[in-house]
Amino acid sequence: MVETVQWTGSGVVMIDQTKLPRVEEFVTCTTYQEVAHAIRTMVVRGAPAIGVSAAMGVALGVLKADPANLDSEFETICSTLAATRPTAVNLFWAIDRMKRLYASLQGRPIEDIRTAMVAEAQAVYREDIAINRAIGAHGAPLVPDGKTVLTHCNAGALATAGFGTALGVIRAAVEAGKKIDVFSDETRPFLQGARLTVWELQQDGIPVKLITDNMAGHFLKSGRIGCVVVGADRIARNGDVANKVGTYGVAVLAKENNVPFYVAAPISTLDLSLSSGEEIPIEERPGSEVTEVFGVPVAPAGTAVENPAFDVTPNRYVTGIITEKGVAFAPFEESLTRLAKEN
Ligand code: MRU
């Protein structure tokens, strides 16, 4: 399976997701600023992968920081990484985890601090893969055999340290012997579905067909789709889900056609501090992502654009939220809070 992000000992290597599937090119970040740039420009993307990269970015920053100014440099490292993308809460979760460890190491020799920070970043990476496997194990029984699964965006190995959340559920269902195929929404404007999900599933030999975003309603009405599975960037306490823009429309169409709509995400994607999805900050990305496709204009020069990268699906459209600790069903405030507290 593809290596999305990896620690080398003195840097972070990422597959460049802006170039897939045309070329498989790897980017090596040797400073935390380069990691921040890679997150901002979506060389690496997907909530869990952003979290893992940020943890590695913090470790890298500490490794290269001047020991004489460590505390102030640490603050700058964390704030630079935190300013990259606002919606995926895994970014802030990972930085907070690194901050808590750093605080616990106060007064220790610099070499101990460096070793511990690197070990923590590697633990975030390893745990993410195990979490995705567990999400897959909980989600696979929900996938109807012999049907098509619809997904939006890329919530696969490329969006995580490995295996994936939504695609983890699909992979686990296939591993369990279910005969399923996948419809991948192309996911304009960044085309994560067309470029990344299709590429990833093809590598695994899982049958996948690409559809444009505006075809989802047609197929959800056809009776061919057994369920929808998507990932999430942030889930509020009441079960409202922020995910790639377009997810909301798919969820409404799924409910209209009695097709179960599942969200697969680690507990680190829950933001229990937010009472509803209304409070989730939605990233606005450059208009050129909408007016151009691979640098080629598809709209008249000077076209005004809005480009929210995410939307919020209200909890009433969500059949279940598949986490590594089990599946949460409505009422979500109760089920999510309980799962989050479980060891
Ligand atoms: O803008 P992106 O590509 O980072 O958005 C990614 C998504 O919306 C994914 O569906 C989400 O992060 C879940 S990834 C397991």
Coordinates of C-alpha atoms and ligand atoms in Angstrom, one line a residue:
M1 CA 0.0 0.0 0.0
V2 CA 1.1 3.6 -0.7
E3 CA 3.3 5.3 1.9
T4 CA 1.6 8.6 2.3
V5 CA 3.9 10.2 4.9
Q6 CA 7.1 8.8 6.5
W7 CA 9.7 9.9 9.0
T8 CA 13.2 9.4 7.8
G9 CA 15.2 10.3 10.9
S10 CA 16.0 13.8 9.7
G11 CA 13.0 14.7 7.6
V12 CA 9.5 13.9 6.5
V13 CA 8.9 12.3 3.1
M14 CA 5.4 12.6 1.5
I15 CA 4.0 11.4 -1.8
D16 CA 3.0 14.6 -3.7
Q17 CA -0.8 14.3 -3.8
T18 CA -1.1 17.4 -6.1
K19 CA 0.7 15.4 -8.8
L20 CA -1.1 12.0 -8.5
P21 CA -2.1 10.1 -10.6
R22 CA 0.1 11.5 -13.4
V23 CA 3.4 11.0 -11.6
E24 CA 4.4 9.4 -8.3
E25 CA 6.8 11.9 -6.9
F26 CA 8.0 12.2 -3.4
V27 CA 8.7 15.5 -1.5
T28 CA 11.2 15.6 1.3
C29 CA 10.7 18.2 4.0
T30 CA 13.8 18.9 6.0
T31 CA 12.3 21.8 8.1
Y32 CA 9.0 22.3 9.9
Q33 CA 8.3 25.3 7.6
E34 CA 8.5 22.9 4.6
V35 CA 6.0 20.5 6.4
A36 CA 3.7 23.5 7.0
H37 CA 3.9 24.5 3.3
A38 CA 3.2 20.9 2.2
I39 CA 0.0 20.8 4.4
R40 CA -1.1 24.3 3.1
T41 CA -0.6 23.4 -0.5
M42 CA -2.2 20.0 -0.1
V43 CA 0.9 18.0 -1.1
V44 CA -0.4 16.0 1.9
R45 CA -4.1 16.2 2.7
G46 CA -6.9 14.3 4.5
A47 CA -7.6 15.0 8.2
P48 CA -5.6 12.1 9.8
A49 CA -2.6 12.5 7.3
I50 CA -2.5 16.2 8.2
G51 CA -2.4 15.3 11.9
V52 CA 0.4 12.8 11.4
S53 CA 2.4 15.3 9.3
A54 CA 1.9 18.0 11.8
A55 CA 3.2 15.7 14.6
M56 CA 6.2 14.9 12.5
G57 CA 6.6 18.6 11.7
V58 CA 6.7 19.5 15.4
A59 CA 9.3 16.8 16.0
L60 CA 11.4 18.0 13.1
G61 CA 11.2 21.5 14.3
V62 CA 12.4 20.5 17.8
L63 CA 15.2 18.4 16.3
K64 CA 16.5 21.4 14.4
A65 CA 15.8 24.1 16.9
D66 CA 18.4 26.1 18.8
P67 CA 18.5 24.6 22.3
A68 CA 19.1 28.1 23.7
N69 CA 15.7 29.4 22.5
L70 CA 13.8 26.1 22.6
D71 CA 10.7 27.3 24.4
S72 CA 10.1 30.3 22.1
E73 CA 11.0 28.3 18.9
F74 CA 8.6 25.5 20.1
E75 CA 5.8 28.1 20.2
T76 CA 6.6 29.3 16.7
I77 CA 6.8 25.8 15.3
C78 CA 3.3 24.9 16.8
S79 CA 1.7 28.2 15.7
T80 CA 3.1 27.9 12.2
L81 CA 1.8 24.4 11.7
A82 CA -1.6 25.3 13.3
A83 CA -2.1 28.1 10.8
T84 CA -2.0 25.9 7.8
R85 CA -5.6 24.6 7.4
P86 CA -8.5 25.5 9.7
T87 CA -11.1 22.7 9.3
A88 CA -9.6 19.3 10.0
V89 CA -9.4 19.1 13.8
N90 CA -6.8 16.3 13.7
L91 CA -4.2 19.0 12.9
F92 CA -4.9 20.7 16.3
W93 CA -5.3 17.4 18.1
A94 CA -1.9 16.3 17.0
I95 CA -0.2 19.6 17.8
D96 CA -1.9 19.6 21.3
R97 CA -0.6 16.1 21.9
M98 CA 3.0 17.2 21.0
K99 CA 2.5 20.3 23.3
R100 CA 1.4 18.2 26.2
L101 CA 4.5 15.9 25.8
Y102 CA 6.8 18.9 25.5
A103 CA 5.4 20.4 28.7
S104 CA 6.0 17.1 30.5
L105 CA 9.7 17.2 29.5
Q106 CA 10.5 20.6 31.0
G107 CA 14.0 20.7 32.5
R108 CA 15.1 17.5 30.7
P109 CA 18.3 17.5 28.6
I110 CA 17.8 18.5 25.0
E111 CA 18.7 15.1 23.7
D112 CA 16.0 13.5 25.8
I113 CA 13.4 16.0 24.6
R114 CA 14.3 15.4 20.9
T115 CA 14.2 11.6 21.3
A116 CA 10.8 11.8 23.0
M117 CA 9.3 14.2 20.5
V118 CA 10.4 12.0 17.6
A119 CA 9.1 8.8 19.3
E120 CA 5.7 10.5 19.9
A121 CA 5.4 11.5 16.2
Q122 CA 6.2 8.0 15.2
A123 CA 3.6 6.7 17.7
V124 CA 0.9 9.0 16.2
Y125 CA 1.8 7.5 12.8
R126 CA 1.7 3.9 14.0
E127 CA -1.5 4.4 16.0
D128 CA -3.3 5.9 13.0
I129 CA -2.8 2.7 11.0
A130 CA -4.1 0.6 13.8
I131 CA -7.0 2.9 14.3
N132 CA -7.9 2.6 10.6
R133 CA -7.8 -1.1 10.8
A134 CA -10.2 -1.0 13.8
I135 CA -12.5 1.4 11.9
G136 CA -12.5 -1.1 9.1
A137 CA -13.4 -4.0 11.4
H138 CA -16.3 -2.1 12.9
G139 CA -17.5 -0.8 9.5
A140 CA -17.2 -3.9 7.3
P141 CA -20.3 -5.7 8.7
L142 CA -22.4 -2.6 7.8
V143 CA -21.6 -2.8 4.1
P144 CA -24.2 -4.8 2.1
D145 CA -22.8 -7.7 0.1
G146 CA -23.2 -7.7 -3.6
K147 CA -23.9 -3.9 -3.8
T148 CA -22.1 -0.7 -4.8
V149 CA -20.6 1.6 -2.2
L150 CA -20.6 5.3 -3.0
T151 CA -17.8 7.5 -1.6
H152 CA -16.9 11.2 -1.9
C153 CA -13.4 12.7 -1.8
N154 CA -10.5 10.5 -0.7
A155 CA -10.6 9.0 2.8
G156 CA -8.1 6.3 2.0
A157 CA -4.5 5.4 2.7
L158 CA -3.5 8.7 1.1
A159 CA -5.6 10.7 3.6
T160 CA -4.2 8.8 6.6
A161 CA -1.0 7.0 7.7
G162 CA -2.3 4.0 5.9
F163 CA -5.4 1.8 5.1
G164 CA -7.9 4.7 5.3
T165 CA -11.1 5.5 7.1
A166 CA -13.9 5.2 4.6
L167 CA -11.7 3.2 2.2
G168 CA -10.6 1.3 5.3
V169 CA -14.2 0.1 5.7
I170 CA -14.3 -0.8 2.0
R171 CA -11.0 -2.6 2.2
A172 CA -12.1 -4.5 5.3
A173 CA -15.4 -5.5 3.7
V174 CA -13.4 -6.8 0.7
E175 CA -11.0 -8.7 3.0
A176 CA -14.1 -10.2 4.7
G177 CA -15.0 -11.7 1.3
K178 CA -17.8 -9.3 0.4
K179 CA -18.4 -8.8 -3.4
I180 CA -18.6 -5.1 -3.6
D181 CA -17.7 -2.4 -6.1
V182 CA -17.2 1.3 -5.5
F183 CA -18.5 4.5 -7.1
S184 CA -16.2 7.4 -6.5
D185 CA -17.5 10.9 -6.9
E186 CA -14.8 12.9 -8.8
T187 CA -15.0 15.6 -6.1
R188 CA -14.5 18.9 -7.8
P189 CA -12.7 21.2 -7.6
F190 CA -9.6 19.4 -6.3
L191 CA -10.6 16.0 -7.8
Q192 CA -9.6 13.9 -4.8
G193 CA -12.1 11.2 -5.9
A194 CA -10.9 11.1 -9.5
R195 CA -7.2 11.4 -8.9
L196 CA -6.7 9.7 -5.6
T197 CA -9.6 7.4 -4.6
V198 CA -9.7 5.7 -8.1
W199 CA -5.9 5.4 -8.1
E200 CA -5.7 3.9 -4.7
L201 CA -8.5 1.4 -5.3
Q202 CA -7.1 0.4 -8.6
Q203 CA -3.8 -0.4 -6.9
D204 CA -5.6 -2.8 -4.6
G205 CA -7.7 -4.4 -7.4
I206 CA -11.0 -3.2 -5.9
P207 CA -13.5 -2.5 -8.7
V208 CA -14.1 1.2 -8.9
K209 CA -16.0 3.4 -11.3
L210 CA -15.7 7.2 -11.5
I211 CA -18.8 9.3 -11.6
T212 CA -19.1 13.1 -11.7
D213 CA -20.5 14.7 -8.6
N214 CA -23.8 15.6 -10.2
M215 CA -24.5 11.9 -11.0
A216 CA -24.8 10.8 -7.3
G217 CA -28.5 11.5 -7.1
H218 CA -29.2 9.5 -10.3
F219 CA -27.4 6.4 -8.9
L220 CA -28.7 6.7 -5.3
K221 CA -32.2 6.6 -6.8
S222 CA -31.3 3.5 -9.0
G223 CA -31.3 1.0 -6.1
R224 CA -27.7 0.0 -7.0
I225 CA -26.0 1.7 -4.1
G226 CA -26.0 -0.3 -0.9
C227 CA -24.6 2.4 1.3
V228 CA -22.5 5.6 1.3
V229 CA -19.3 5.8 3.3
V230 CA -17.3 9.0 3.6
G231 CA -14.6 10.3 6.0
A232 CA -14.8 13.5 8.1
D233 CA -12.6 16.5 8.9
R234 CA -14.4 17.5 12.1
I235 CA -17.4 16.1 13.9
A236 CA -19.3 18.2 16.4
R237 CA -20.7 16.8 19.7
N238 CA -24.2 16.5 18.2
G239 CA -22.9 14.4 15.3
D240 CA -22.9 17.1 12.6
V241 CA -20.1 16.3 10.2
A242 CA -17.8 18.6 8.3
N243 CA -16.3 16.8 5.3
K244 CA -15.3 17.7 1.7
V245 CA -17.7 20.0 0.1
G246 CA -20.5 18.1 -1.7
T247 CA -20.8 15.6 1.1
Y248 CA -24.0 17.3 2.4
G249 CA -25.7 16.9 -1.0
V250 CA -24.8 13.2 -1.1
A251 CA -26.2 12.7 2.4
V252 CA -29.5 14.4 1.6
L253 CA -29.9 12.4 -1.5
A254 CA -29.0 9.2 0.4
K255 CA -31.7 9.8 2.9
E256 CA -34.3 10.7 0.3
N257 CA -33.6 7.3 -1.3
N258 CA -33.3 5.3 1.9
V259 CA -29.7 4.5 1.4
P260 CA -27.6 4.3 4.7
F261 CA -25.1 7.1 5.0
Y262 CA -22.0 6.3 7.1
V263 CA -19.2 8.5 8.3
A264 CA -15.9 6.7 9.1
A265 CA -13.5 8.7 11.3
P266 CA -11.1 8.3 14.3
I267 CA -12.0 9.6 17.7
S268 CA -9.4 12.3 17.1
T269 CA -11.8 13.8 14.5
L270 CA -14.4 14.4 17.2
D271 CA -14.5 18.0 18.5
L272 CA -16.6 17.6 21.6
S273 CA -16.0 21.3 22.5
L274 CA -18.4 22.2 19.6
S275 CA -22.1 21.8 20.3
S276 CA -23.1 21.8 16.6
G277 CA -21.6 21.9 13.1
E278 CA -22.5 25.5 12.9
E279 CA -19.4 26.3 14.9
I280 CA -16.9 24.4 12.6
P281 CA -14.6 26.8 10.7
I282 CA -14.9 26.2 6.9
E283 CA -11.7 26.8 4.9
E284 CA -12.1 29.0 1.8
R285 CA -9.5 28.0 -0.8
P286 CA -8.2 30.0 -3.9
G287 CA -10.7 30.7 -6.6
S288 CA -8.3 29.4 -9.2
E289 CA -9.1 25.8 -8.0
V290 CA -12.6 26.4 -9.5
T291 CA -11.8 28.5 -12.6
E292 CA -8.9 26.3 -13.7
V293 CA -8.3 22.6 -14.1
F294 CA -4.6 21.8 -14.0
G295 CA -3.8 25.4 -14.9
V296 CA -6.2 25.5 -17.9
P297 CA -9.0 28.1 -17.6
V298 CA -12.5 26.6 -17.6
A299 CA -14.3 30.0 -17.0
P300 CA -14.0 33.5 -18.4
A301 CA -11.1 35.6 -17.1
G302 CA -12.1 37.5 -14.0
T303 CA -14.9 35.2 -13.0
A304 CA -16.0 35.7 -9.4
V305 CA -15.7 32.5 -7.3
E306 CA -16.6 31.1 -3.9
N307 CA -14.6 28.0 -3.0
P308 CA -15.5 26.6 0.4
A309 CA -13.4 23.4 0.8
F310 CA -15.9 21.7 3.2
D311 CA -19.6 21.6 4.1
V312 CA -21.4 20.4 7.2
T313 CA -23.9 17.5 7.0
P314 CA -26.5 17.8 9.8
N315 CA -26.7 14.8 12.0
R316 CA -30.2 13.8 10.9
Y317 CA -28.7 12.6 7.6
V318 CA -26.1 10.4 9.3
T319 CA -27.0 6.7 9.8
G320 CA -23.9 6.0 11.9
I321 CA -20.4 7.2 12.7
I322 CA -17.8 4.4 12.5
T323 CA -14.9 4.9 14.9
E324 CA -12.1 2.7 16.1
K325 CA -14.1 2.1 19.3
G326 CA -17.3 1.1 17.7
V327 CA -20.2 2.6 15.7
A328 CA -22.1 5.6 17.1
F329 CA -25.8 5.9 16.3
A330 CA -28.3 8.7 17.1
P331 CA -28.7 10.3 19.6
F332 CA -25.1 11.2 18.7
E333 CA -24.3 13.5 21.6
E334 CA -24.8 10.5 23.9
S335 CA -23.1 7.8 21.8
L336 CA -20.1 10.0 20.7
T337 CA -19.4 11.2 24.2
R338 CA -19.6 7.6 25.6
L339 CA -17.3 6.3 22.9
A340 CA -14.8 9.2 23.4
K341 CA -14.5 8.3 27.1
E342 CA -14.0 4.6 26.6
N343 CA -10.4 3.3 26.9
Ligands
MRU1 O1 -9.2 19.1 1.5 P1 -8.8 17.6 1.8 O2 -8.5 16.8 0.6 O3 -7.8 17.6 2.9 O4 -10.2 17.0 2.4 C1 -10.2 15.7 2.8 C2 -11.5 15.2 3.2 O5 -12.5 16.0 3.2 C3 -11.6 13.8 3.7 O6 -12.8 13.2 3.3 C4 -11.5 13.8 5.2 O7 -10.3 14.5 5.6 C5 -11.4 12.4 5.7 S1 -9.8 11.7 5.4 C6 -9.7 10.2 6.1

